Amino acid sequence: MSTENEGTAVPPAPSAPPPPADAPAASAPQGAHPGSAPAAGDPYGPPAAQAHHDAGAGESSSAPDPSWPPPPPPSTPAYGGDGGAGHGAAGHGGGGWGAGWGTTHQQPAPKNGRGRGGLVAAVLVAALVAGGLGGGLGYTLARENDSGGSTTVSSATSGGNVKRDPGTVAAVAAAALPSTVTIEAASSSGEGGTGTGFVFDKQGHIVTNNHVVADAVDGGNLSATFPNGKKYEAEVVGNAQGYDVAVIKLKNAPSDLKPLTLGNSDDVAVGDSTIAIGAPFGLSNTVTTGIISAKNRPVASSDGTGSKASYMSALQTDASINPGNSGGPLLDAQGNVIGINSAIQSTSNGGFGTGQAGSIGLGFAIPINQAKYVAQELIRTGKPVYAKIGASVSLEDTTNGAKITEQGVGGTEPVDPGGPADKAGLKPGDVITKLDDRVIDSGPTLIGEIWTHKPGDEVTITYERGGKEHTTELTLGSRVGDS
């Protein structure tokens, strides 16, 4: 059984201290257009906090610039100690775990997946044996001590007849589970993994992560199974590597589909209750709970297989998220979808012989407001549309801002002539420190924030030049497609 495509955030180096709560996200390839492409130079700079995606991975830019695509990440993703800043994230799933940004350490190659399955099976068998033994002893002692009188009190109702009040976890789960699916994706060669998705509309569209279905994009096999056991073949309608969002459509979709209600991720507050649904390690229809731990976490993720990075300004939750939860819904206490579970932070570079690690309470979800826009574009045109500023920025590990590079990718101009940044008066060497009221501490943070907007949105850019602070108004441009 293959594991899933959950974006697991990769751990910092074992010796590194934990990152501060307001630390920036992972850095990535040296030089990249926020919503565009990396600049020339270091082919992958300090490794981005690389998301451990199931099958495929997102990318990191946003414009049909001559500098696209960015250089591939190293064949072996590096683990990064946070160095006091930054969060790593990784997509869960069939792919290997990614890496956090910071001081670079080589990540060992993942081992084959049998170790963990064997260990889990052994634990389960041991538990069953112990349970059987305990039951036998209990029955024997009860029989020997039974004097004919019983003090046992039976419940008037069984669990199946108890009414779950609206708003309880049980009620929310009961309403949402029928609209979630376990996705199996495999390439034509048979390689693939398992992830999760949820019903987006009555026409049979299912929203999930790009890295969940990446193996099936070019002619692979794709299926979606509902909790009632009904399984449907599916096809990819569109996928966005940079956003790490994909839409698939069920073939011969049933007429009684119930789309999940979409919430407003902008209104989410730290401390709000969360409910996550997914298939961790292949255990379909698993429900976990937690809270919103933080908002606007800059997360750069990659599956470590050479795929482009994806960037998000994520919702952080402590709800247990593991490989296989990728693409599943993160719900609020009313059952509204507020995010797509995509990545986790891990303290381990593997374990139990699988090369994967489990949840430590640091999960990251793509805000649903962004995912909704992306999904609608994919359904409408089959291609993603990215907002961009039209400038190449460094993705090095810094906390000072996003610096516009002196040279673009492949010798191109670092600021696109006539592009949004050029019209706003930005120049090479400028360091962008804020986008509207959001502090920008690195290139990945800038990209994630830009991608929460739509092309045509007007934003206020605060930047430093020659030691002085300036502001300018900028209208975001657009790039269609991932290449």
Tab-separated table of C-alpha atoms in Angstrom:
chain	number	residue	atom	x	y	z
A	1	MET	CA	0.000	0.000	0.000
A	2	SER	CA	1.514	3.268	-0.988
A	3	THR	CA	1.494	6.157	1.388
A	4	GLU	CA	-0.065	9.476	0.722
A	5	ASN	CA	0.650	12.780	-0.580
A	6	GLU	CA	0.428	14.926	2.462
A	7	GLY	CA	2.533	18.002	2.520
A	8	THR	CA	4.678	17.411	5.480
A	9	ALA	CA	6.737	20.260	6.671
A	10	VAL	CA	10.223	19.126	7.016
A	11	PRO	CA	11.926	19.387	10.364
A	12	PRO	CA	14.724	21.744	11.236
A	13	ALA	CA	18.091	20.163	11.886
A	14	PRO	CA	18.037	18.180	15.133
A	15	SER	CA	20.542	20.526	16.738
A	16	ALA	CA	18.787	23.703	15.730
A	17	PRO	CA	16.592	25.553	18.229
A	18	PRO	CA	12.884	25.775	17.408
A	19	PRO	CA	11.942	28.709	15.175
A	20	PRO	CA	10.232	31.685	16.784
A	21	ALA	CA	6.507	31.930	16.228
A	22	ASP	CA	6.911	34.834	13.856
A	23	ALA	CA	9.746	33.313	11.922
A	24	PRO	CA	9.659	33.515	8.118
A	25	ALA	CA	8.980	30.621	5.835
A	26	ALA	CA	11.559	28.589	4.142
A	27	SER	CA	13.729	30.147	1.584
A	28	ALA	CA	14.029	28.714	-1.881
A	29	PRO	CA	15.938	28.830	-5.115
A	30	GLN	CA	18.153	31.834	-5.305
A	31	GLY	CA	16.282	34.544	-7.115
A	32	ALA	CA	12.721	34.081	-8.252
A	33	HIS	CA	9.918	36.253	-9.452
A	34	PRO	CA	7.311	36.517	-6.786
A	35	GLY	CA	4.767	34.786	-8.817
A	36	SER	CA	7.434	34.528	-11.492
A	37	ALA	CA	10.735	32.704	-11.629
A	38	PRO	CA	13.966	32.460	-9.691
A	39	ALA	CA	16.837	34.599	-10.742
A	40	ALA	CA	20.123	33.342	-12.042
A	41	GLY	CA	22.817	32.276	-9.624
A	42	ASP	CA	22.620	29.594	-6.993
A	43	PRO	CA	20.392	26.948	-8.620
A	44	TYR	CA	18.480	26.438	-5.426
A	45	GLY	CA	19.925	28.771	-2.827
A	46	PRO	CA	19.332	27.745	0.759
A	47	PRO	CA	16.732	25.019	0.342
A	48	ALA	CA	13.158	26.132	0.537
A	49	ALA	CA	11.164	24.729	3.355
A	50	GLN	CA	10.259	21.878	1.162
A	51	ALA	CA	6.911	20.341	1.459
A	52	HIS	CA	6.758	16.638	1.442
A	53	HIS	CA	4.127	16.095	-1.185
A	54	ASP	CA	2.542	12.803	-1.914
A	55	ALA	CA	3.145	12.364	-5.486
A	56	GLY	CA	4.124	15.595	-7.077
A	57	ALA	CA	4.905	19.040	-5.860
A	58	GLY	CA	4.129	22.638	-6.422
A	59	GLU	CA	6.315	25.252	-7.949
A	60	SER	CA	7.415	28.682	-7.010
A	61	SER	CA	6.644	31.313	-9.561
A	62	SER	CA	3.879	33.177	-11.232
A	63	ALA	CA	4.426	34.678	-14.594
A	64	PRO	CA	4.895	33.669	-18.212
A	65	ASP	CA	8.267	35.336	-18.012
A	66	PRO	CA	11.224	34.399	-20.190
A	67	SER	CA	12.948	33.441	-16.950
A	68	TRP	CA	10.513	30.588	-16.280
A	69	PRO	CA	10.873	27.760	-15.322
A	70	PRO	CA	13.071	27.987	-12.230
A	71	PRO	CA	16.100	25.753	-11.817
A	72	PRO	CA	15.294	22.344	-10.335
A	73	PRO	CA	16.020	21.640	-6.692
A	74	PRO	CA	18.879	19.331	-5.825
A	75	SER	CA	18.312	15.639	-6.349
A	76	THR	CA	18.540	15.159	-2.603
A	77	PRO	CA	16.583	17.801	-0.683
A	78	ALA	CA	18.477	19.301	2.210
A	79	TYR	CA	17.366	19.535	5.753
A	80	GLY	CA	17.617	23.010	7.081
A	81	GLY	CA	18.030	24.133	10.606
A	82	ASP	CA	15.934	27.218	11.096
A	83	GLY	CA	18.841	29.253	12.341
A	84	GLY	CA	16.323	31.083	14.455
A	85	ALA	CA	13.928	31.738	11.632
A	86	GLY	CA	11.749	30.017	9.134
A	87	HIS	CA	9.314	27.154	8.854
A	88	GLY	CA	9.760	24.146	6.649
A	89	ALA	CA	6.852	22.294	5.244
A	90	ALA	CA	6.359	19.235	3.227
A	91	GLY	CA	3.584	17.560	1.389
A	92	HIS	CA	2.581	14.198	2.778
A	93	GLY	CA	2.542	11.287	0.505
A	94	GLY	CA	4.238	8.932	-1.751
A	95	GLY	CA	7.105	11.325	-2.382
A	96	GLY	CA	10.005	11.713	0.004
A	97	TRP	CA	9.975	14.273	2.765
A	98	GLY	CA	11.122	17.743	1.901
A	99	ALA	CA	13.271	20.066	3.934
A	100	GLY	CA	13.139	23.183	6.017
A	101	TRP	CA	15.240	26.187	5.175
A	102	GLY	CA	18.264	27.403	7.002
A	103	THR	CA	21.604	25.775	7.564
A	104	THR	CA	21.885	22.985	5.032
A	105	HIS	CA	22.241	19.338	5.917
A	106	GLN	CA	21.960	16.470	3.491
A	107	GLN	CA	18.838	14.392	3.846
A	108	PRO	CA	19.420	10.651	3.658
A	109	ALA	CA	17.683	8.838	0.857
A	110	PRO	CA	14.334	7.401	1.956
A	111	LYS	CA	14.169	3.699	2.629
A	112	ASN	CA	11.615	1.418	1.091
A	113	GLY	CA	8.159	1.485	2.591
A	114	ARG	CA	7.971	-1.991	4.075
A	115	GLY	CA	9.442	-1.248	7.460
A	116	ARG	CA	6.596	0.863	8.703
A	117	GLY	CA	3.855	-1.437	7.417
A	118	GLY	CA	5.494	-4.347	9.187
A	119	LEU	CA	5.846	-2.471	12.448
A	120	VAL	CA	2.294	-1.195	12.400
A	121	ALA	CA	0.977	-4.682	11.664
A	122	ALA	CA	3.041	-6.135	14.514
A	123	VAL	CA	1.716	-3.551	16.927
A	124	LEU	CA	-1.834	-4.225	15.883
A	125	VAL	CA	-1.395	-7.971	16.193
A	126	ALA	CA	0.167	-7.586	19.651
A	127	ALA	CA	-2.713	-5.394	20.725
A	128	LEU	CA	-5.235	-7.930	19.513
A	129	VAL	CA	-3.481	-10.780	21.305
A	130	ALA	CA	-3.297	-8.781	24.524
A	131	GLY	CA	-6.906	-7.785	24.163
A	132	GLY	CA	-7.981	-11.364	23.620
A	133	LEU	CA	-6.014	-12.538	26.628
A	134	GLY	CA	-7.447	-9.817	28.840
A	135	GLY	CA	-10.937	-10.640	27.699
A	136	GLY	CA	-10.447	-14.319	28.450
A	137	LEU	CA	-9.116	-13.663	31.939
A	138	GLY	CA	-11.899	-11.217	32.645
A	139	TYR	CA	-14.520	-13.739	31.586
A	140	THR	CA	-12.957	-16.498	33.741
A	141	LEU	CA	-12.739	-14.320	36.854
A	142	ALA	CA	-16.261	-13.018	36.406
A	143	ARG	CA	-17.617	-16.541	36.031
A	144	GLU	CA	-15.801	-17.797	39.152
A	145	ASN	CA	-16.916	-14.852	41.251
A	146	ASP	CA	-20.507	-14.772	40.014
A	147	SER	CA	-22.825	-15.545	42.943
A	148	GLY	CA	-25.970	-15.181	40.879
A	149	GLY	CA	-26.566	-11.495	41.585
A	150	SER	CA	-25.539	-8.788	39.158
A	151	THR	CA	-24.784	-5.151	39.875
A	152	THR	CA	-24.344	-4.256	36.206
A	153	VAL	CA	-26.293	-1.215	35.017
A	154	SER	CA	-27.093	-1.006	31.292
A	155	SER	CA	-27.418	2.216	29.339
A	156	ALA	CA	-30.917	3.056	28.185
A	157	THR	CA	-29.630	3.870	24.706
A	158	SER	CA	-26.779	2.598	22.627
A	159	GLY	CA	-24.266	4.869	20.923
A	160	GLY	CA	-26.060	4.519	17.628
A	161	ASN	CA	-29.213	6.103	19.006
A	162	VAL	CA	-27.577	9.073	20.725
A	163	LYS	CA	-28.394	12.401	19.102
A	164	ARG	CA	-25.316	14.501	18.367
A	165	ASP	CA	-26.053	18.177	18.830
A	166	PRO	CA	-25.186	20.520	15.935
A	167	GLY	CA	-21.715	21.962	16.351
A	168	THR	CA	-20.242	18.950	18.114
A	169	VAL	CA	-17.304	17.242	16.451
A	170	ALA	CA	-19.378	14.120	15.933
A	171	ALA	CA	-22.150	16.078	14.212
A	172	VAL	CA	-19.715	17.985	11.986
A	173	ALA	CA	-17.888	14.784	11.048
A	174	ALA	CA	-21.128	12.956	10.283
A	175	ALA	CA	-22.187	15.742	7.919
A	176	ALA	CA	-18.808	16.195	6.209
A	177	LEU	CA	-17.546	12.625	5.817
A	178	PRO	CA	-20.008	11.649	3.031
A	179	SER	CA	-18.536	14.493	0.944
A	180	THR	CA	-14.888	13.521	1.344
A	181	VAL	CA	-13.038	10.989	-0.778
A	182	THR	CA	-9.847	8.978	-0.618
A	183	ILE	CA	-7.890	9.512	-3.824
A	184	GLU	CA	-5.578	6.956	-5.377
A	185	ALA	CA	-3.310	8.246	-8.114
A	186	ALA	CA	-0.785	6.255	-10.107
A	187	SER	CA	1.376	6.962	-13.121
A	188	SER	CA	1.350	4.740	-16.189
A	189	SER	CA	4.311	2.900	-14.674
A	190	GLY	CA	2.317	2.136	-11.539
A	191	GLU	CA	4.011	4.575	-9.139
A	192	GLY	CA	1.698	6.674	-7.020
A	193	GLY	CA	0.155	7.335	-3.655
A	194	THR	CA	-2.948	8.078	-1.669
A	195	GLY	CA	-4.454	11.379	-0.626
A	196	THR	CA	-7.753	13.037	0.131
A	197	GLY	CA	-10.211	15.385	-1.570
A	198	PHE	CA	-13.658	16.852	-1.055
A	199	VAL	CA	-16.744	17.496	-3.165
A	200	PHE	CA	-16.633	21.009	-4.615
A	201	ASP	CA	-19.851	21.075	-6.644
A	202	LYS	CA	-22.731	18.889	-7.811
A	203	GLN	CA	-21.123	18.375	-11.227
A	204	GLY	CA	-18.600	15.960	-9.744
A	205	HIS	CA	-15.592	18.227	-9.255
A	206	ILE	CA	-13.297	17.259	-6.374
A	207	VAL	CA	-10.694	19.648	-4.937
A	208	THR	CA	-7.379	18.305	-3.657
A	209	ASN	CA	-3.637	19.057	-3.695
A	210	ASN	CA	-1.620	19.049	-6.883
A	211	HIS	CA	0.932	16.726	-5.297
A	212	VAL	CA	-1.809	14.181	-4.605
A	213	VAL	CA	-2.673	13.725	-8.276
A	214	ALA	CA	0.598	14.680	-9.971
A	215	ASP	CA	1.387	11.079	-10.912
A	216	ALA	CA	-1.862	10.793	-12.839
A	217	VAL	CA	-1.698	14.102	-14.711
A	218	ASP	CA	-0.102	12.641	-17.834
A	219	GLY	CA	-2.209	9.601	-18.513
A	220	GLY	CA	-2.056	7.758	-15.200
A	221	ASN	CA	-4.846	6.099	-13.249
A	222	LEU	CA	-7.001	8.084	-10.862
A	223	SER	CA	-9.873	7.053	-8.621
A	224	ALA	CA	-11.896	8.453	-5.725
A	225	THR	CA	-13.576	6.342	-3.057
A	226	PHE	CA	-16.352	7.621	-0.792
A	227	PRO	CA	-16.804	6.495	2.821
A	228	ASN	CA	-19.721	4.284	1.742
A	229	GLY	CA	-17.289	2.267	-0.344
A	230	LYS	CA	-18.417	3.515	-3.751
A	231	LYS	CA	-15.445	4.055	-6.025
A	232	TYR	CA	-15.353	6.199	-9.151
A	233	GLU	CA	-12.771	6.620	-11.861
A	234	ALA	CA	-11.714	10.242	-12.268
A	235	GLU	CA	-9.683	12.547	-14.468
A	236	VAL	CA	-7.610	15.651	-13.795
A	237	VAL	CA	-9.423	18.810	-14.892
A	238	GLY	CA	-6.547	21.121	-14.030
A	239	ASN	CA	-3.620	21.428	-11.653
A	240	ALA	CA	-1.577	24.314	-10.278
A	241	GLN	CA	1.893	23.366	-9.113
A	242	GLY	CA	2.653	26.762	-7.614
A	243	TYR	CA	-0.526	26.887	-5.548
A	244	ASP	CA	-0.458	23.098	-4.926
A	245	VAL	CA	-4.150	22.893	-5.831
A	246	ALA	CA	-5.797	20.511	-8.292
A	247	VAL	CA	-9.321	19.722	-9.439
A	248	ILE	CA	-10.393	16.283	-10.588
A	249	LYS	CA	-13.789	15.203	-11.928
A	250	LEU	CA	-15.585	11.964	-11.249
A	251	LYS	CA	-16.601	9.893	-14.244
A	252	ASN	CA	-20.283	8.960	-14.080
A	253	ALA	CA	-20.676	11.111	-10.984
A	254	PRO	CA	-23.737	10.322	-8.835
A	255	SER	CA	-26.611	12.798	-8.842
A	256	ASP	CA	-26.794	13.097	-5.060
A	257	LEU	CA	-23.420	14.734	-4.436
A	258	LYS	CA	-23.389	17.195	-1.529
A	259	PRO	CA	-20.677	19.849	-1.856
A	260	LEU	CA	-19.084	20.962	1.395
A	261	THR	CA	-19.849	24.528	2.418
A	262	LEU	CA	-16.909	26.866	1.941
A	263	GLY	CA	-16.124	29.247	4.791
A	264	ASN	CA	-14.188	32.514	4.826
A	265	SER	CA	-10.557	31.901	5.744
A	266	ASP	CA	-9.978	35.638	6.205
A	267	ASP	CA	-12.317	35.589	9.197
A	268	VAL	CA	-10.539	32.719	10.950
A	269	ALA	CA	-8.998	33.639	14.299
A	270	VAL	CA	-6.144	32.055	16.210
A	271	GLY	CA	-7.682	29.679	18.732
A	272	ASP	CA	-10.688	28.734	16.591
A	273	SER	CA	-11.495	25.025	16.633
A	274	THR	CA	-10.535	22.934	13.610
A	275	ILE	CA	-11.484	19.499	12.314
A	276	ALA	CA	-9.375	17.697	9.727
A	277	ILE	CA	-10.532	14.772	7.596
A	278	GLY	CA	-8.237	12.552	5.585
A	279	ALA	CA	-6.584	9.197	5.042
A	280	PRO	CA	-3.399	9.272	7.143
A	281	PHE	CA	-1.110	6.412	6.106
A	282	GLY	CA	-3.995	4.980	4.100
A	283	LEU	CA	-6.485	4.965	6.988
A	284	SER	CA	-9.417	6.483	5.115
A	285	ASN	CA	-12.088	8.659	6.717
A	286	THR	CA	-9.988	9.620	9.733
A	287	VAL	CA	-11.160	12.635	11.756
A	288	THR	CA	-8.841	14.689	13.989
A	289	THR	CA	-9.357	17.933	15.884
A	290	GLY	CA	-7.348	20.924	17.023
A	291	ILE	CA	-7.239	24.696	16.791
A	292	ILE	CA	-5.899	27.377	14.497
A	293	SER	CA	-2.399	27.873	15.879
A	294	ALA	CA	-1.391	30.772	13.636
A	295	LYS	CA	-2.301	32.550	10.414
A	296	ASN	CA	-0.299	33.769	7.443
A	297	ARG	CA	2.545	31.309	7.939
A	298	PRO	CA	4.924	31.603	4.957
A	299	VAL	CA	5.492	28.047	3.773
A	300	ALA	CA	7.502	26.914	0.770
A	301	SER	CA	7.093	23.281	-0.114
A	302	SER	CA	8.449	20.719	-2.526
A	303	ASP	CA	8.346	16.950	-2.667
A	304	GLY	CA	12.090	16.779	-3.122
A	305	THR	CA	11.871	14.969	-6.453
A	306	GLY	CA	12.942	17.850	-8.666
A	307	SER	CA	9.494	19.426	-8.842
A	308	LYS	CA	9.091	23.159	-8.591
A	309	ALA	CA	8.276	24.586	-5.194
A	310	SER	CA	4.853	25.773	-4.110
A	311	TYR	CA	4.272	28.723	-1.823
A	312	MET	CA	1.464	29.545	0.544
A	313	SER	CA	0.554	31.977	3.270
A	314	ALA	CA	-0.825	29.122	5.324
A	315	LEU	CA	-3.178	28.473	8.184
A	316	GLN	CA	-1.272	26.608	10.891
A	317	THR	CA	-3.156	24.002	12.925
A	318	ASP	CA	-2.299	21.469	15.597
A	319	ALA	CA	-4.960	19.049	14.359
A	320	SER	CA	-3.148	15.796	13.660
A	321	ILE	CA	-2.188	15.719	9.973
A	322	ASN	CA	-0.133	12.906	8.478
A	323	PRO	CA	0.813	11.541	5.052
A	324	GLY	CA	-2.480	10.882	3.330
A	325	ASN	CA	-4.299	13.880	4.799
A	326	SER	CA	-3.088	15.964	1.871
A	327	GLY	CA	-5.925	17.514	-0.075
A	328	GLY	CA	-8.471	16.904	2.663
A	329	PRO	CA	-10.664	19.615	4.166
A	330	LEU	CA	-9.802	21.600	7.268
A	331	LEU	CA	-13.169	22.509	8.785
A	332	ASP	CA	-14.290	25.032	11.357
A	333	ALA	CA	-16.621	24.177	14.242
A	334	GLN	CA	-19.665	24.702	11.992
A	335	GLY	CA	-18.385	22.308	9.345
A	336	ASN	CA	-17.344	24.961	6.819
A	337	VAL	CA	-14.163	24.338	4.825
A	338	ILE	CA	-11.542	26.916	5.805
A	339	GLY	CA	-8.496	25.276	4.247
A	340	ILE	CA	-6.918	22.375	2.360
A	341	ASN	CA	-4.533	20.300	4.467
A	342	SER	CA	-1.239	20.319	2.608
A	343	ALA	CA	1.908	20.095	4.733
A	344	ILE	CA	3.324	19.192	8.123
A	345	GLN	CA	6.452	20.031	10.031
A	346	SER	CA	8.379	16.998	11.171
A	347	THR	CA	11.213	16.437	13.608
A	348	SER	CA	12.283	13.284	11.816
A	349	ASN	CA	13.739	12.632	8.411
A	350	GLY	CA	12.014	9.333	8.354
A	351	GLY	CA	11.346	6.419	10.593
A	352	PHE	CA	9.973	2.939	10.763
A	353	GLY	CA	11.673	2.207	7.453
A	354	THR	CA	9.486	4.462	5.342
A	355	GLY	CA	11.372	7.712	4.974
A	356	GLN	CA	8.308	9.480	6.370
A	357	ALA	CA	7.411	10.922	9.724
A	358	GLY	CA	4.219	11.677	11.548
A	359	SER	CA	2.470	14.670	13.005
A	360	ILE	CA	3.980	16.726	15.808
A	361	GLY	CA	1.128	19.202	15.867
A	362	LEU	CA	2.466	21.557	13.202
A	363	GLY	CA	0.208	21.279	10.175
A	364	PHE	CA	-0.357	23.770	7.384
A	365	ALA	CA	-3.397	24.333	5.188
A	366	ILE	CA	-3.966	26.434	2.074
A	367	PRO	CA	-6.586	29.088	2.976
A	368	ILE	CA	-9.852	28.237	1.253
A	369	ASN	CA	-10.338	31.767	-0.115
A	370	GLN	CA	-7.230	31.277	-2.247
A	371	ALA	CA	-7.991	27.650	-3.076
A	372	LYS	CA	-11.536	28.526	-4.179
A	373	TYR	CA	-10.270	31.097	-6.672
A	374	VAL	CA	-7.690	28.669	-8.041
A	375	ALA	CA	-10.213	25.829	-8.314
A	376	GLN	CA	-12.699	28.008	-10.171
A	377	GLU	CA	-10.019	29.046	-12.677
A	378	LEU	CA	-8.984	25.428	-13.196
A	379	ILE	CA	-12.590	24.386	-13.829
A	380	ARG	CA	-13.138	27.313	-16.163
A	381	THR	CA	-9.946	27.148	-18.241
A	382	GLY	CA	-7.957	24.116	-17.081
A	383	LYS	CA	-4.976	26.343	-16.261
A	384	PRO	CA	-3.913	28.281	-13.177
A	385	VAL	CA	-3.543	32.052	-13.197
A	386	TYR	CA	-0.898	33.587	-10.943
A	387	ALA	CA	-0.536	37.176	-9.789
A	388	LYS	CA	2.942	38.667	-10.270
A	389	ILE	CA	4.912	41.841	-9.690
A	390	GLY	CA	7.256	41.285	-12.625
A	391	ALA	CA	10.552	41.316	-10.746
A	392	SER	CA	13.113	38.714	-9.788
A	393	VAL	CA	13.693	38.475	-6.037
A	394	SER	CA	16.259	36.573	-4.022
A	395	LEU	CA	15.025	33.536	-2.149
A	396	GLU	CA	18.002	33.413	0.179
A	397	ASP	CA	17.496	32.895	3.901
A	398	THR	CA	17.105	36.421	5.240
A	399	THR	CA	14.914	38.287	7.674
A	400	ASN	CA	15.398	41.718	6.160
A	401	GLY	CA	12.952	41.557	3.273
A	402	ALA	CA	12.713	40.416	-0.340
A	403	LYS	CA	15.566	41.876	-2.369
A	404	ILE	CA	15.148	42.483	-6.078
A	405	THR	CA	18.161	40.805	-7.668
A	406	GLU	CA	20.745	42.577	-9.776
A	407	GLN	CA	20.331	40.051	-12.579
A	408	GLY	CA	17.332	38.096	-13.820
A	409	VAL	CA	17.143	34.444	-14.721
A	410	GLY	CA	19.228	33.458	-17.708
A	411	GLY	CA	20.538	36.957	-18.164
A	412	THR	CA	17.087	38.533	-18.436
A	413	GLU	CA	16.205	41.843	-16.840
A	414	PRO	CA	15.570	41.564	-13.070
A	415	VAL	CA	12.678	44.011	-13.455
A	416	ASP	CA	10.454	43.309	-16.461
A	417	PRO	CA	10.447	46.355	-18.724
A	418	GLY	CA	6.939	47.794	-18.714
A	419	GLY	CA	5.848	45.302	-16.039
A	420	PRO	CA	4.079	46.069	-12.749
A	421	ALA	CA	7.274	46.613	-10.732
A	422	ASP	CA	8.799	48.783	-13.449
A	423	LYS	CA	5.688	50.955	-13.637
A	424	ALA	CA	5.714	51.283	-9.855
A	425	GLY	CA	9.304	52.561	-9.937
A	426	LEU	CA	11.004	49.546	-8.360
A	427	LYS	CA	14.633	48.866	-9.296
A	428	PRO	CA	17.266	46.140	-8.837
A	429	GLY	CA	18.664	46.241	-5.321
A	430	ASP	CA	15.435	47.501	-3.734
A	431	VAL	CA	14.409	45.504	-0.669
A	432	ILE	CA	10.645	44.995	-0.293
A	433	THR	CA	9.702	44.995	3.406
A	434	LYS	CA	5.894	45.194	3.343
A	435	LEU	CA	3.005	44.366	1.038
A	436	ASP	CA	0.042	46.395	2.260
A	437	ASP	CA	0.188	45.828	6.037
A	438	ARG	CA	1.931	42.442	5.836
A	439	VAL	CA	5.589	42.385	6.868
A	440	ILE	CA	7.798	40.784	4.219
A	441	ASP	CA	10.907	39.129	5.619
A	442	SER	CA	12.023	37.030	2.637
A	443	GLY	CA	11.384	36.195	-0.997
A	444	PRO	CA	9.171	33.177	-0.229
A	445	THR	CA	7.054	35.316	2.092
A	446	LEU	CA	6.557	37.854	-0.690
A	447	ILE	CA	5.559	35.171	-3.188
A	448	GLY	CA	3.088	33.609	-0.767
A	449	GLU	CA	1.492	36.981	-0.065
A	450	ILE	CA	1.290	37.938	-3.738
A	451	TRP	CA	-0.446	34.656	-4.488
A	452	THR	CA	-3.175	35.415	-1.974
A	453	HIS	CA	-4.186	38.178	-4.391
A	454	LYS	CA	-5.652	38.133	-7.869
A	455	PRO	CA	-4.204	39.709	-11.027
A	456	GLY	CA	-5.338	43.310	-11.237
A	457	ASP	CA	-5.380	43.857	-7.480
A	458	GLU	CA	-3.726	47.078	-6.325
A	459	VAL	CA	-1.275	46.757	-3.457
A	460	THR	CA	0.977	49.111	-1.537
A	461	ILE	CA	4.650	48.155	-1.599
A	462	THR	CA	7.026	49.415	1.087
A	463	TYR	CA	10.694	49.123	0.149
A	464	GLU	CA	14.139	50.327	1.136
A	465	ARG	CA	16.614	51.951	-1.225
A	466	GLY	CA	19.887	53.517	-0.159
A	467	GLY	CA	18.966	53.208	3.506
A	468	LYS	CA	15.702	55.125	3.098
A	469	GLU	CA	12.143	53.773	3.188
A	470	HIS	CA	9.730	54.417	0.327
A	471	THR	CA	6.216	53.334	-0.639
A	472	THR	CA	4.607	52.883	-4.028
A	473	GLU	CA	1.336	51.619	-5.445
A	474	LEU	CA	1.518	48.563	-7.691
A	475	THR	CA	-1.090	46.810	-9.829
A	476	LEU	CA	-0.418	43.086	-9.980
A	477	GLY	CA	0.063	41.465	-13.357
A	478	SER	CA	-0.690	37.883	-14.333
A	479	ARG	CA	0.894	34.717	-15.613
A	480	VAL	CA	-1.137	31.846	-17.032
A	481	GLY	CA	0.005	28.258	-16.560
A	482	ASP	CA	2.900	26.613	-14.778
A	483	SER	CA	5.423	26.712	-17.582
